[in-house]
Short mmCIF file of C-alpha atoms in Angstrom, two decimals:
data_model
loop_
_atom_site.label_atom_id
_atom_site.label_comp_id
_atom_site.label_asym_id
_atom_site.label_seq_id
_atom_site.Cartn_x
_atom_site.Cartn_y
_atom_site.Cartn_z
CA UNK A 1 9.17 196.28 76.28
CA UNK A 2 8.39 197.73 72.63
CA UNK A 3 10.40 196.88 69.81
CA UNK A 4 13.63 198.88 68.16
CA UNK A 5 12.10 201.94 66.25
CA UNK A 6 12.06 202.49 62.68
CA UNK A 7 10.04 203.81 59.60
CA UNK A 8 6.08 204.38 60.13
CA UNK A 9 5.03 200.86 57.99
CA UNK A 10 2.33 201.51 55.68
CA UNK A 11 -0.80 199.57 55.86
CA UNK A 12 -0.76 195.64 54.99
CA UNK A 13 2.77 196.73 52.66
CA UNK A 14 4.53 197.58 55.71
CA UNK A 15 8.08 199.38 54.92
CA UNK A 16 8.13 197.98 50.89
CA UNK A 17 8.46 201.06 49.66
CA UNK A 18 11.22 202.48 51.76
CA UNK A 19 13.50 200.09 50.53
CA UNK A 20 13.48 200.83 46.64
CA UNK A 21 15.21 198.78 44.28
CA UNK A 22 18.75 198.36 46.19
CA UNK A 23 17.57 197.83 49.99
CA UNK A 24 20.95 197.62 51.36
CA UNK A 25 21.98 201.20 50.75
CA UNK A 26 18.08 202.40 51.78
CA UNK A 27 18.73 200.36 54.58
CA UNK A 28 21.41 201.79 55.39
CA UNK A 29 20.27 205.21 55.35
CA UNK A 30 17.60 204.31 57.28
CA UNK A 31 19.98 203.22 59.90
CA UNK A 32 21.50 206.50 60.11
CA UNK A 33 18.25 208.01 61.25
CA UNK A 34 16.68 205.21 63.30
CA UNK A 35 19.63 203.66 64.78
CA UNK A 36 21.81 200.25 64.45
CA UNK A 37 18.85 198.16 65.93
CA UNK A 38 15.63 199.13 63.84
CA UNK A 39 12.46 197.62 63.13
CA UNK A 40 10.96 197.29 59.62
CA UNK A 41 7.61 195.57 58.15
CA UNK A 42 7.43 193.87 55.06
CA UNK A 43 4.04 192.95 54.28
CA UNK A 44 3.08 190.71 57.66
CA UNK A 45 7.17 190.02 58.22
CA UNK A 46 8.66 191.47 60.92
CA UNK A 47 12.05 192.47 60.13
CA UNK A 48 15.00 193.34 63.14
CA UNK A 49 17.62 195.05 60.81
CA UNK A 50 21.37 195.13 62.60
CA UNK A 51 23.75 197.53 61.44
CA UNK A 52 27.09 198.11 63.98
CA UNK A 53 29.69 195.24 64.65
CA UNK A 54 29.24 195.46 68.12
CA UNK A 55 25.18 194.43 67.59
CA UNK A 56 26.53 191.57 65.35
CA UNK A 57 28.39 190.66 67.87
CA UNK A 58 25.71 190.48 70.18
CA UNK A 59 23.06 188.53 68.39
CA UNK A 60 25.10 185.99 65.88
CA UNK A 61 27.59 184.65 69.45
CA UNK A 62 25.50 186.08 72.73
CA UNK A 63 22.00 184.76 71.49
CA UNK A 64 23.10 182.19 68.60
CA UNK A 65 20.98 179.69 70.90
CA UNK A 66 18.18 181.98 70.10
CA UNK A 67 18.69 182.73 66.60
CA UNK A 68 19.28 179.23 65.50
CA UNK A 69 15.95 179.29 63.00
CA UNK A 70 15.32 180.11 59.24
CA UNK A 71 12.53 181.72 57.77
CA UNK A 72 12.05 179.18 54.36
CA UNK A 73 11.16 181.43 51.62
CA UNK A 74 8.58 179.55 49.40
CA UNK A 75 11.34 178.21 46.59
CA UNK A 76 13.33 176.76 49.12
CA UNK A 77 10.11 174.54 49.39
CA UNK A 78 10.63 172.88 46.64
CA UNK A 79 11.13 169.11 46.31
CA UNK A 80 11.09 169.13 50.23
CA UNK A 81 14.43 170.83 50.36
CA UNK A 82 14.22 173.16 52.77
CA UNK A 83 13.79 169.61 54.85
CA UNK A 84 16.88 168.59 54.42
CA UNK A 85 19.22 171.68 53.16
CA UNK A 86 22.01 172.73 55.91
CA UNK A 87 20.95 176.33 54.77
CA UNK A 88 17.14 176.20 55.68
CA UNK A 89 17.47 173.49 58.60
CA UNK A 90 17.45 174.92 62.18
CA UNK A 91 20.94 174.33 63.74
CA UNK A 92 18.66 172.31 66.73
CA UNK A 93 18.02 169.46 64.57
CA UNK A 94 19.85 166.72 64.31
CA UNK A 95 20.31 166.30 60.43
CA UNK A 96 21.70 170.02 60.85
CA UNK A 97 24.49 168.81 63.36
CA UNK A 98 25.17 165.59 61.35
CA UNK A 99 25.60 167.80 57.83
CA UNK A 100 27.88 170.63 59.24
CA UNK A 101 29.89 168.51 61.25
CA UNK A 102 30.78 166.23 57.29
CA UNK A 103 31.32 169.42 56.01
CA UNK A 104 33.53 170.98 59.04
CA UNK A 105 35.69 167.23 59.25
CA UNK A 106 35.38 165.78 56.09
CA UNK A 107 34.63 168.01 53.04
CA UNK A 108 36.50 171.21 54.08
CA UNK A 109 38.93 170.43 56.05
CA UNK A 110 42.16 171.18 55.29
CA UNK A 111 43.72 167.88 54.93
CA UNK A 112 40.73 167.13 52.20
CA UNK A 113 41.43 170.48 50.41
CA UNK A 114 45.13 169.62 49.97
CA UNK A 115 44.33 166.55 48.55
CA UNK A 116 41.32 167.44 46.15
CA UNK A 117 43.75 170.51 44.92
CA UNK A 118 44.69 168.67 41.97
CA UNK A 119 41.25 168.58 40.72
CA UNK A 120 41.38 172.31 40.68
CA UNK A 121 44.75 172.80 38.86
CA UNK A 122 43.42 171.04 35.27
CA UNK A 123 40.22 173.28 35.54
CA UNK A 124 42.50 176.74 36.10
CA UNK A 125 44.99 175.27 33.61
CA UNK A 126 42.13 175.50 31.05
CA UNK A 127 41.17 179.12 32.44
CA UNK A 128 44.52 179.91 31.74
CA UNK A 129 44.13 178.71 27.95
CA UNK A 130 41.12 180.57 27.40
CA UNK A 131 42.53 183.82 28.39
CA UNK A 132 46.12 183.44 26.22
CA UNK A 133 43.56 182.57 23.23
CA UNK A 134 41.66 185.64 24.01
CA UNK A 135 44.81 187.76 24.02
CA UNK A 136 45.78 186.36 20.63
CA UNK A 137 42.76 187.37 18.98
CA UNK A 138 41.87 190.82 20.97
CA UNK A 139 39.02 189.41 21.88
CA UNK A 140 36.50 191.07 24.40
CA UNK A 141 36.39 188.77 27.68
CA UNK A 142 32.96 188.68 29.79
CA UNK A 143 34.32 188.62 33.28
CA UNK A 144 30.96 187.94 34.87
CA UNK A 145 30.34 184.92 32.04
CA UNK A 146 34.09 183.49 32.70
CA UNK A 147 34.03 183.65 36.61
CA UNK A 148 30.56 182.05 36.40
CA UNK A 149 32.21 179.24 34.25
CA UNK A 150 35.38 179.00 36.13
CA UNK A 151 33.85 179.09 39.56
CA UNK A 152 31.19 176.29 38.87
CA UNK A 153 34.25 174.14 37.79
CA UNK A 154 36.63 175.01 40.63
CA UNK A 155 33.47 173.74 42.76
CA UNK A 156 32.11 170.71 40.36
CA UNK A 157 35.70 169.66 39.88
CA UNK A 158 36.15 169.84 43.76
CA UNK A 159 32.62 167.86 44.41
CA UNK A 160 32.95 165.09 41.68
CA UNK A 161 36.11 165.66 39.28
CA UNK A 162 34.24 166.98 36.47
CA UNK A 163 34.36 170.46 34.60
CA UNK A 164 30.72 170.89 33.67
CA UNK A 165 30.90 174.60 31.91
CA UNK A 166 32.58 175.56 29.09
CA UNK A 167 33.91 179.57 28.33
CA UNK A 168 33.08 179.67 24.65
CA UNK A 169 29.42 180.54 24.18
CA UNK A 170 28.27 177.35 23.08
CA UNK A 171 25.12 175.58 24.75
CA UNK A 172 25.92 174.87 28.19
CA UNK A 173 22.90 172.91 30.17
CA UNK A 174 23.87 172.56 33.46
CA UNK A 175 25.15 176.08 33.74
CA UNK A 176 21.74 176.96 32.64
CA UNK A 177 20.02 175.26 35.47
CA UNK A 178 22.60 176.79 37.55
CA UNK A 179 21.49 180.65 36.19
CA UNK A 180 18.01 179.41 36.74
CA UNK A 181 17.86 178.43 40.14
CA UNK A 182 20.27 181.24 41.36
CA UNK A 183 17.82 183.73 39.42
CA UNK A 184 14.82 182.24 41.35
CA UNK A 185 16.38 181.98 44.90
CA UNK A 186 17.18 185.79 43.70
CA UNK A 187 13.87 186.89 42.79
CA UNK A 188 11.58 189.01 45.59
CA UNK A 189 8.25 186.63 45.82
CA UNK A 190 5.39 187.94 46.95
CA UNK A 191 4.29 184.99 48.72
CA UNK A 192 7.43 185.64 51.38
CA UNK A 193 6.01 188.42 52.93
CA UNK A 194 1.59 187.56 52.48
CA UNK A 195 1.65 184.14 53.39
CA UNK A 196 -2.26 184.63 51.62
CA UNK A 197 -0.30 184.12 48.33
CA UNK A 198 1.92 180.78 49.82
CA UNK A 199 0.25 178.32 47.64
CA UNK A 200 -1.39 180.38 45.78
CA UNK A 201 2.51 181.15 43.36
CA UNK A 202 1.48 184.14 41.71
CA UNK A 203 4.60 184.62 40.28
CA UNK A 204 5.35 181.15 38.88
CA UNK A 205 9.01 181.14 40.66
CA UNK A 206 8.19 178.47 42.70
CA UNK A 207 6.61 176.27 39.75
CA UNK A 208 9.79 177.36 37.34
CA UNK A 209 12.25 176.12 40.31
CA UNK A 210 10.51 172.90 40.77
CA UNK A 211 11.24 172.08 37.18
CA UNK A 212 14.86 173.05 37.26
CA UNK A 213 15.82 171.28 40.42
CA UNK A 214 14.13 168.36 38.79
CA UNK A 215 16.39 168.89 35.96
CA UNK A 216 19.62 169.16 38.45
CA UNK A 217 18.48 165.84 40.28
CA UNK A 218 18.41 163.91 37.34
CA UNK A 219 22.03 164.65 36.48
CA UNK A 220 23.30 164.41 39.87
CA UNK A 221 21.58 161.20 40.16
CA UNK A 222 22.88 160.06 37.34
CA UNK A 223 26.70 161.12 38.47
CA UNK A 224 25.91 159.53 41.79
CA UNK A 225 24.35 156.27 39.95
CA UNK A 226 27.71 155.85 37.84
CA UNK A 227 30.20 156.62 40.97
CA UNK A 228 28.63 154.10 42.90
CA UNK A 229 28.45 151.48 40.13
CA UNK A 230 32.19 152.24 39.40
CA UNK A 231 33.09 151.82 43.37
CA UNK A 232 31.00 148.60 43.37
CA UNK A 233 32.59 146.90 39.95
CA UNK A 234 36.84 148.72 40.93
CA UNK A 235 37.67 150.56 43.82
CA UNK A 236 40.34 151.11 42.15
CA UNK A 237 38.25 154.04 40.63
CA UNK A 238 38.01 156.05 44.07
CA UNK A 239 38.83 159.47 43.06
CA UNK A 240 38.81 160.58 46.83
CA UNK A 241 37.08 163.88 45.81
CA UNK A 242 34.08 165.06 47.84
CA UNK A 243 31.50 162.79 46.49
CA UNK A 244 33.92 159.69 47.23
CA UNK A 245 33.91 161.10 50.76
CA UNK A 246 29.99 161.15 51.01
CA UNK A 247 29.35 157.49 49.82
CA UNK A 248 32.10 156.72 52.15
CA UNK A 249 30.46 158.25 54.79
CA UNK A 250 26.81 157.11 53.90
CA UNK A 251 27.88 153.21 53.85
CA UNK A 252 30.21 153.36 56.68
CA UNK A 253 27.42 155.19 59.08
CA UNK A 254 23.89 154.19 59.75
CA UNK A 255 21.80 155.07 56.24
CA UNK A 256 19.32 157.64 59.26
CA UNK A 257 22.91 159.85 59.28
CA UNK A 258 23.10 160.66 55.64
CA UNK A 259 20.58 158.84 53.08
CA UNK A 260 22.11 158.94 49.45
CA UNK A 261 18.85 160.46 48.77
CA UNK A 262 20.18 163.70 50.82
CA UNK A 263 23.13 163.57 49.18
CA UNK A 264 22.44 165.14 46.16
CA UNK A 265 20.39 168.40 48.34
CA UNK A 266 23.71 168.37 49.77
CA UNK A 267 25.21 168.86 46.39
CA UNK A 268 22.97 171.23 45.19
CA UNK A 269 23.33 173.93 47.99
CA UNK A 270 27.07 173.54 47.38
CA UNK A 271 27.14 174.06 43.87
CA UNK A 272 24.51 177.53 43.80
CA UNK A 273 26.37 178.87 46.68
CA UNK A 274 29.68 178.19 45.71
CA UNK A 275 29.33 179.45 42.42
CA UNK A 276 27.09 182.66 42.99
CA UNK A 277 29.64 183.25 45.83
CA UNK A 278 33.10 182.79 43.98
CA UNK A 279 31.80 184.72 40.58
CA UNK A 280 30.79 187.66 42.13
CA UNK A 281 33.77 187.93 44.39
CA UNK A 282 36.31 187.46 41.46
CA UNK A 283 34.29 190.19 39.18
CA UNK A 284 34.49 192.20 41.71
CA UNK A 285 37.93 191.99 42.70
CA UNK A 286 38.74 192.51 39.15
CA UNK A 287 36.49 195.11 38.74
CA UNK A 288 38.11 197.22 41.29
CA UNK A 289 41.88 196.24 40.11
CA UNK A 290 41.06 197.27 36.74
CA UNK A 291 39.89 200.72 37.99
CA UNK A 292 43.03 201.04 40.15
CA UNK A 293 45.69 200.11 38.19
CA UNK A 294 48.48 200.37 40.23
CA UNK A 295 47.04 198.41 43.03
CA UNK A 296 47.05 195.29 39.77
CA UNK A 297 50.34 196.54 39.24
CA UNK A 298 51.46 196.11 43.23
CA UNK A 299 49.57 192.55 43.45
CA UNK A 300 51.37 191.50 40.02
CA UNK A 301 54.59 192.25 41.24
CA UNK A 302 54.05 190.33 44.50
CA UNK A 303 53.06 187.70 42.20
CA UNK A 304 55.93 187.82 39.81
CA UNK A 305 58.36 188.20 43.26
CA UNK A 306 57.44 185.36 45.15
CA UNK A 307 56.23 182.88 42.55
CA UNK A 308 58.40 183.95 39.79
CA UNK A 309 56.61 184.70 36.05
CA UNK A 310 57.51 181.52 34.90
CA UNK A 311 55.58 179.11 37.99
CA UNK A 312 51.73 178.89 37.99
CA UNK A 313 50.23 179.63 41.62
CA UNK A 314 49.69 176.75 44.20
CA UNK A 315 46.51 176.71 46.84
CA UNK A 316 49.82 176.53 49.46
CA UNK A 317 51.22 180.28 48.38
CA UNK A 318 47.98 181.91 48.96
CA UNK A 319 49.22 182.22 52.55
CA UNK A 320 52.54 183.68 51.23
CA UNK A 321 50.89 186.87 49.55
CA UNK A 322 49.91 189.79 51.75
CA UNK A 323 48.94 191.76 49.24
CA UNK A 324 46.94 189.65 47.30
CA UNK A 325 45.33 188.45 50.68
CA UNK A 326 44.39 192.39 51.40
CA UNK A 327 43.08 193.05 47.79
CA UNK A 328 40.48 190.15 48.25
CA UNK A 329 39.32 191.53 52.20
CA UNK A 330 38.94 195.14 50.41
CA UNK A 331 36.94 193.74 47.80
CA UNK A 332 34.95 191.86 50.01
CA UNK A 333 34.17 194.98 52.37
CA UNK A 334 33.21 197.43 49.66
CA UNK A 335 31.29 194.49 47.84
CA UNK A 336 29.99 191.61 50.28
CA UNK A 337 27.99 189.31 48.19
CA UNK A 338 25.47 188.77 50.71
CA UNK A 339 24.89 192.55 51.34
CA UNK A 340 22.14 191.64 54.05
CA UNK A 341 23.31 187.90 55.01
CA UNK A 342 20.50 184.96 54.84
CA UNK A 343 18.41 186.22 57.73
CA UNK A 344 17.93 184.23 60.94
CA UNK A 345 14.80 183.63 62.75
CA UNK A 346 14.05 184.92 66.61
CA UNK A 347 13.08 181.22 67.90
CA UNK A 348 11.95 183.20 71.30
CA UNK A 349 11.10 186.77 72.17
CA UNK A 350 14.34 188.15 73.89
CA UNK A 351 15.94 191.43 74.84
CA UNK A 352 18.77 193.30 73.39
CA UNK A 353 19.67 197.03 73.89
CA UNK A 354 16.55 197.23 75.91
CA UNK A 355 14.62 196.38 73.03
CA UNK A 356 12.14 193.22 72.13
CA UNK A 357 13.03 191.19 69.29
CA UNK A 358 10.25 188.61 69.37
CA UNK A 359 9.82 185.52 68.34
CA UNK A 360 9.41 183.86 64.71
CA UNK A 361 10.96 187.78 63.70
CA UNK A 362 13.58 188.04 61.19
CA UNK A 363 17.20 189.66 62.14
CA UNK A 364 19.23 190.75 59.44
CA UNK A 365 22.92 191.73 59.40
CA UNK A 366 23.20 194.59 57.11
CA UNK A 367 27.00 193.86 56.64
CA UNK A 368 27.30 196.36 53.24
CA UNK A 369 26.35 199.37 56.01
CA UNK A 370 29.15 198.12 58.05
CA UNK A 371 31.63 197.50 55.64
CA UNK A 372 30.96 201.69 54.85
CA UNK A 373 30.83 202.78 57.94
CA UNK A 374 33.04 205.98 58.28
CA UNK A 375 32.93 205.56 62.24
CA UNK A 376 35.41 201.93 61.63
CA UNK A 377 36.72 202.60 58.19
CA UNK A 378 38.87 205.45 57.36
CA UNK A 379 37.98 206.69 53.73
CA UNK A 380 35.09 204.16 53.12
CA UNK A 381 34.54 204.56 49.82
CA UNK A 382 37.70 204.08 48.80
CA UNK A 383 39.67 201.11 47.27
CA UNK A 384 42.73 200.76 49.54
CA UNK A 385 43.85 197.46 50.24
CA UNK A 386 46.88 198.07 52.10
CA UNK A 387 44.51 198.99 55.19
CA UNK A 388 44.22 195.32 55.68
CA UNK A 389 48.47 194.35 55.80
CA UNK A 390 48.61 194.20 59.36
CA UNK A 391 46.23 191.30 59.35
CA UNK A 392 44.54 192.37 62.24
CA UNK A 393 40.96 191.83 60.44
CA UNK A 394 40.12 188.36 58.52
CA UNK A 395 36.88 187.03 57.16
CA UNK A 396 36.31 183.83 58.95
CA UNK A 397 33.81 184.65 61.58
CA UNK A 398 35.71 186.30 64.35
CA UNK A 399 36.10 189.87 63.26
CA UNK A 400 32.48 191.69 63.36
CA UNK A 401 33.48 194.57 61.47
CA UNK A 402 34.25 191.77 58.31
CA UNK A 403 31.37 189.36 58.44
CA UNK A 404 30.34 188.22 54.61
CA UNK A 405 30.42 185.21 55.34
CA UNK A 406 28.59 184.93 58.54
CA UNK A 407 29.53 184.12 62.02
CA UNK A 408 28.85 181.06 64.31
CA UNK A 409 27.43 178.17 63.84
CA UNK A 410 25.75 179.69 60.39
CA UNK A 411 29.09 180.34 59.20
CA UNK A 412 29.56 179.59 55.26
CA UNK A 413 30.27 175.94 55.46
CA UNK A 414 31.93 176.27 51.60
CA UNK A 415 34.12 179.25 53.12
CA UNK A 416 37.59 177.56 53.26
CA UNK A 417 37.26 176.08 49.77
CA UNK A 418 35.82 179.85 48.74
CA UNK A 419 38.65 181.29 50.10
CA UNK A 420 41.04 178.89 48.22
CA UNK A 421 39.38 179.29 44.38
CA UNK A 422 38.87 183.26 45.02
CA UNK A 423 42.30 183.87 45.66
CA UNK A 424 43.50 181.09 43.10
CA UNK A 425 41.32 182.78 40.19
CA UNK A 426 42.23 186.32 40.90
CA UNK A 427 45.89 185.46 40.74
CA UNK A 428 45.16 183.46 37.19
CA UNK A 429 43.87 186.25 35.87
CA UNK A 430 46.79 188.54 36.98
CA UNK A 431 49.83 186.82 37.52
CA UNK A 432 50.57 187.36 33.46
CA UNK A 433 48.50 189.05 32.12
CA UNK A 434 47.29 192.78 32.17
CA UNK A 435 43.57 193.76 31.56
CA UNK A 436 42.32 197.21 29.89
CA UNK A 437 38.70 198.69 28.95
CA UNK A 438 37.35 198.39 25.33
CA UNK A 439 38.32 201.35 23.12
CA UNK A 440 39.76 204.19 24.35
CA UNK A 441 37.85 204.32 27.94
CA UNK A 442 40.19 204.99 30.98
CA UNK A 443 39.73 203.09 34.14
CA UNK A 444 38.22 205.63 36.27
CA UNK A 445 35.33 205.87 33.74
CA UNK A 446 35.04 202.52 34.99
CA UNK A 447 30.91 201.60 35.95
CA UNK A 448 31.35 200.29 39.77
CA UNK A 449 26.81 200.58 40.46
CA UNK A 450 25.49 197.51 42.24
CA UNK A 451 22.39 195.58 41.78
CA UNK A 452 20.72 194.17 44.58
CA UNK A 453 19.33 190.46 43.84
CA UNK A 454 19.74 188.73 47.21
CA UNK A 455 23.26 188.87 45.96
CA UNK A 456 25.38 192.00 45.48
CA UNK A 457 26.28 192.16 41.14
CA UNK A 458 27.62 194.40 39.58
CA UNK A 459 24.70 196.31 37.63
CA UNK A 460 26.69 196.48 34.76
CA UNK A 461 28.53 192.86 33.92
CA UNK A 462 32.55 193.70 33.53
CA UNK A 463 34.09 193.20 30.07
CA UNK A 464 37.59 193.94 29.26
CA UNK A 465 40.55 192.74 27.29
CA UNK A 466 43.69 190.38 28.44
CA UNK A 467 46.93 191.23 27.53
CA UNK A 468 49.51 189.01 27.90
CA UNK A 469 52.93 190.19 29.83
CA UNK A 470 56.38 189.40 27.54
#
């Protein structure tokens, strides 16, 4: 059995220079020629690159039991993370099984989402604030810099009831250990694809990320240190947000099921994901509304319809706007954030198509080819979000042609609190107020280029000004 064809690798640099600066879209051309199972080489890596729903299908549900590994890149190494992170722990071991299932029953359910919501309303309130002050004074927003800042709160508000960003430009520490360690998870390292180079760090990332995730320890520890010493002296002080639910769960069940130790790795992953994840969703979304205006105007006016101008928007009336609900799916297809998914890792060598995938390869789901694919999307390219109000196609795992998120048991954990804050900023930022381009350029003019850094930005960060409605 050989393995799916593909480009003619290049000695010890394999495909590297095939895929260019934005892989996804060389990828995806690639695709077109070799077919939607193809094999590429990246230094001694082999990589199984997937590219049609069906194929998706096939390896992330038919041979999840074989795909159930992680290739750890080196940063993920740090402070013995990858040891202990749900993202980097194969779904076979235990620790794995014990994490998703506290996350599944007791983080994100939706019983614990209704009643953390509150903590969410005071940090959008303040969003809110910011944007009526920048209306008053014409002022210029930064839509990446504000959906950074809103999105870590939504999720540090959610974890532990604090806001810990601010969206003036003052000094903001734990946002920049944030930007830090999202830069260096972001960052190609050579020592990925030569394991020569593994301890060797030539590029310093993993030394830099060490440092930082020391830095985030210390002030989780510390915010774990004073919840428990508040518990111990009032439980009266039991906030019930996520972090109440974790010491609950670590004292209640054996200290081998969740250490307090673990906790804060938990914390960590939650916090980079949720906020890389959230921001460039929301700059995104309003990227594409401000370049269609009257698709802002139709989402406003479902807004303004069903929750009235004068009533801020509730987590419970997501469900209650269509539109709204199809703007964020169109977003999401033209603009996954994950443009290639975390890879999994062939645990065996197995057969699909007729093909070998062997073991310890890497299989990638290049989900920005499918969400462009003119053989399941009519017009592609284009913004239309009313495709989506049949809600025949969601998000959530079960609808290959839609998979951002993942599928199976490597699903998004975060992805029914995501779904919540993505859909409660976007409406924030629209339900009364307009947005328009600095000076006199029109929407269309509009820069909409990508820049692939494990995540999908936009290459150009979105500014533009608030107006509020009379």
């Amino acid at each position: 059995m050989k393995l799916p064809s593909g480009p003619q690798p290049y000695p010890i640099i394999g495909n590297m220079f095939d895929l260019g600066q934005n892989p996804h879209r060389s990828i995806a051309n690639l695709s077109k020629i070799y077919g939607p199972l193809m094999t590429l080489k990246l230094g001694s890596i082999t990589i199984i690159v997937i590219s049609s729903p069906q194929l998706a299908k096939e390896a992330l549900q038919k041979h999840d039991q074989s795909f159930y590994g992680r290739a750890t890149p080196a940063v993920s190494q740090v402070h013995g993370h990858d040891k202990v992170s749900m993202i980097w722990l194969p779904t076979t071991d235990i620790r794995w099984r014990v994490l998703r299932r506290i996350c599944k029953n007791h983080m994100f359910s939706q019983q614990k989402l209704d009643e953390t919501q509150v903590l969410r309303q005071e940090s959008l309130r303040k969003l809110r604030d910011y944007m009526k002050d920048c209306c008053d004074f014409g002022r210029v927003v930064d839509v990446s810099s504000m959906a950074c800042s809103i999105s870590l709160n939504l999720i540090t508000s959610s974890l532990f009831s604090r806001d810990l960003s601010q969206f003036d430009s003052g000094p903001n520490v734990f946002m920049d250990i944030v930007k830090a360690l999202i830069q260096g998870v972001s960052t190609a390292n050579i020592a990925d694809y030569f394991p020569v180079f593994k301890f060797v760090d030539p590029q310093g990332i993993k030394r830099r990320a060490k440092a930082y995730v020391g830095k985030m320890f210390a002030i989780l520890d510390d915010i774990i240190s004073q919840r428990s010493e508040a518990r111990r002296q009032d439980s009266a002080l039991i906030t019930n947000d996520i972090l109440d639910v974790l010491l609950d769960f670590s004292q209640r069940s054996s200290e081998s099921e969740l250490p307090q130790n673990q906790i804060k790795h938990l914390l960590m992953d939650l916090i980079l994901a949720g906020t890389e994840a959230t921001a460039i969703t929301v700059e995104w979304i309003m990227a594409e509304l401000i370049r269609n205006p009257e698709k802002m105007a139709k989402a406003r006016n479902e807004l303004q319809t069903l929750i009235g101008s004068d009533k801020q928007v509730q987590e419970s009336d997501i469900s209650r706007l269509p539109y709204l609900n199809a703007v964020v799916k169109e977003s999401i297809r033209l603009h996954p954030v994950g443009p290639l998914l975390i890879p999994h890792k062939a645990e065996v060598d197995l057969e699909m198509c007729g093909y070998l995938i062997p073991k310890n390869a890497n299989v990638m789901v290049n989900v920005w080819a499918i969400g462009r694919d003119p053989r399941i999307w009519h017009n592609p390219e284009r913004f239309e979000p009313e495709r989506f109000l049949d809600g025949k196609i969601d998000f959530k795992g079960h609808d290959f042609e839609l998979i951002p998120f993942g599928s199976g048991r490597r699903i998004c954990p975060g992805l029914p609190l995501a779904n919540r804050t993505v859909h409660l900023v976007v409406a924030n930022m629209i339900h009364n107020f307009n947005w328009k381009l600095q000076g006199e350029k029109k929407p269309q003019e509009l820069d909409m280029n990508d820049k692939f850094a494990f995540s999908l930005h936009k290459a150009l960060p979105l500014q533009a000004i608030p107006i509020r409605l009379s």
